[in-house]
Amino acid sequence: MKRIITSIAIIALLGLTAWKLVNNKEAVADKVYRPDPNLKVGVKTVKAQLQNLTEEAQFLGAFSPNRKIEIRPQAGGEVLQLPIEEGQTVHTGQLIAKLDDAQLRYQLEGAQVSLEGYQNDLKRYEVLVKGDAVPAINLERTQLSIRSTQAQIKQLKKQLDNTTITAPFAGIITSKTVEKGSVVSVGSPIATLVDISQLKLVVNIPENAINQFHTGQTISVNTEVYPAAEFKGRITMIGAEGDAAHNYPVEIIVPNSDQNPLKAGMYGTISNADKRKAQALAVPRQAIVGSAKKPQLYVVENGKAVLRSVEIGATTNEYFEITKGLKEGEQVVTSGQINLRNGVPVIAQ
């Protein structure tokens, strides 16, 4: 008897639970928002129309110095003078460093004394040879000694010149690797000199656009650091060989500006607007939804938003050319797409 009562109680409890679950589900369903199928969504629209499009592409590159060298001496010795600092601007021929040249001067003085002695001997031998007092071989040996000593003097003077190190061009000292009193060897770096009076901008241009550039062409260059300024550059080199991605390097020389000074390492952008198309059916960029591989847009038909797949041709900063899927004069949605789905009634605002 107890088992029967227990079973009845369990069945009653399960029935009560099921009834509560059904009631809760109905209550939640009543609270769920159901859009009014007759409610119209406000959107902004424009007419698809024919336009003259200029297909523009932008290419990014980085500025590098027009000239950059490491200053390395052609002589060795102690650094006696080093009148430069990092960040200093120097002019062509300005002293960078002076090395100890005392030993070379002593050698030069000795060679000059020897030359003077040989020249005096030459005068005496010329007189004695005429009187057959000495063999002519002595005259020839003295002449050879004079020539050898003169060559030695030239070499010593060149070595002396190498102890004075000057700037080969005007620029900025970007690094200094020695200090006054250091002993340097031939070819060891002393400083780095950079010329940014002109800058070199190198951009990689894809194969389908490279023929629109030519050497000597003047081109506008824009920068992120000076967005309102436009720099004029000149193409000095177009690469004869592309990389694995079929991009070709294009080198542009850009004069620096005192008003908007550029630095090496900054980014520069060039635009190519030479590829012009005839009139084409175009819509604003905001009208396109979906992915780049599967572009779509909403067209207003009979007061409803109809999602339509299209194909895109040329692009500009403001417009997409539509090559398939749209007709001239059709109304396309440019704002409010986030609230739309296919077939929703709309009203143009």
PDB file of C-alpha atoms in Angstrom, residues 207 241-248:
ATOM      1  CA  GLU A 207      53.479  44.136 -61.901  1.00  0.00           C
ATOM      2  CA  GLU A 241      63.897  42.653 -61.680  1.00  0.00           C
ATOM      3  CA  GLY A 242      60.915  41.918 -59.452  1.00  0.00           C
ATOM      4  CA  ASP A 243      60.697  39.783 -56.332  1.00  0.00           C
ATOM      5  CA  ALA A 244      58.857  36.490 -55.882  1.00  0.00           C
ATOM      6  CA  ALA A 245      55.560  38.389 -55.488  1.00  0.00           C
ATOM      7  CA  HIS A 246      56.119  40.265 -58.799  1.00  0.00           C
ATOM      8  CA  ASN A 247      56.766  43.611 -57.082  1.00  0.00           C
ATOM      9  CA  TYR A 248      59.328  46.017 -58.538  1.00  0.00           C
TER      10      TYR A 248
END
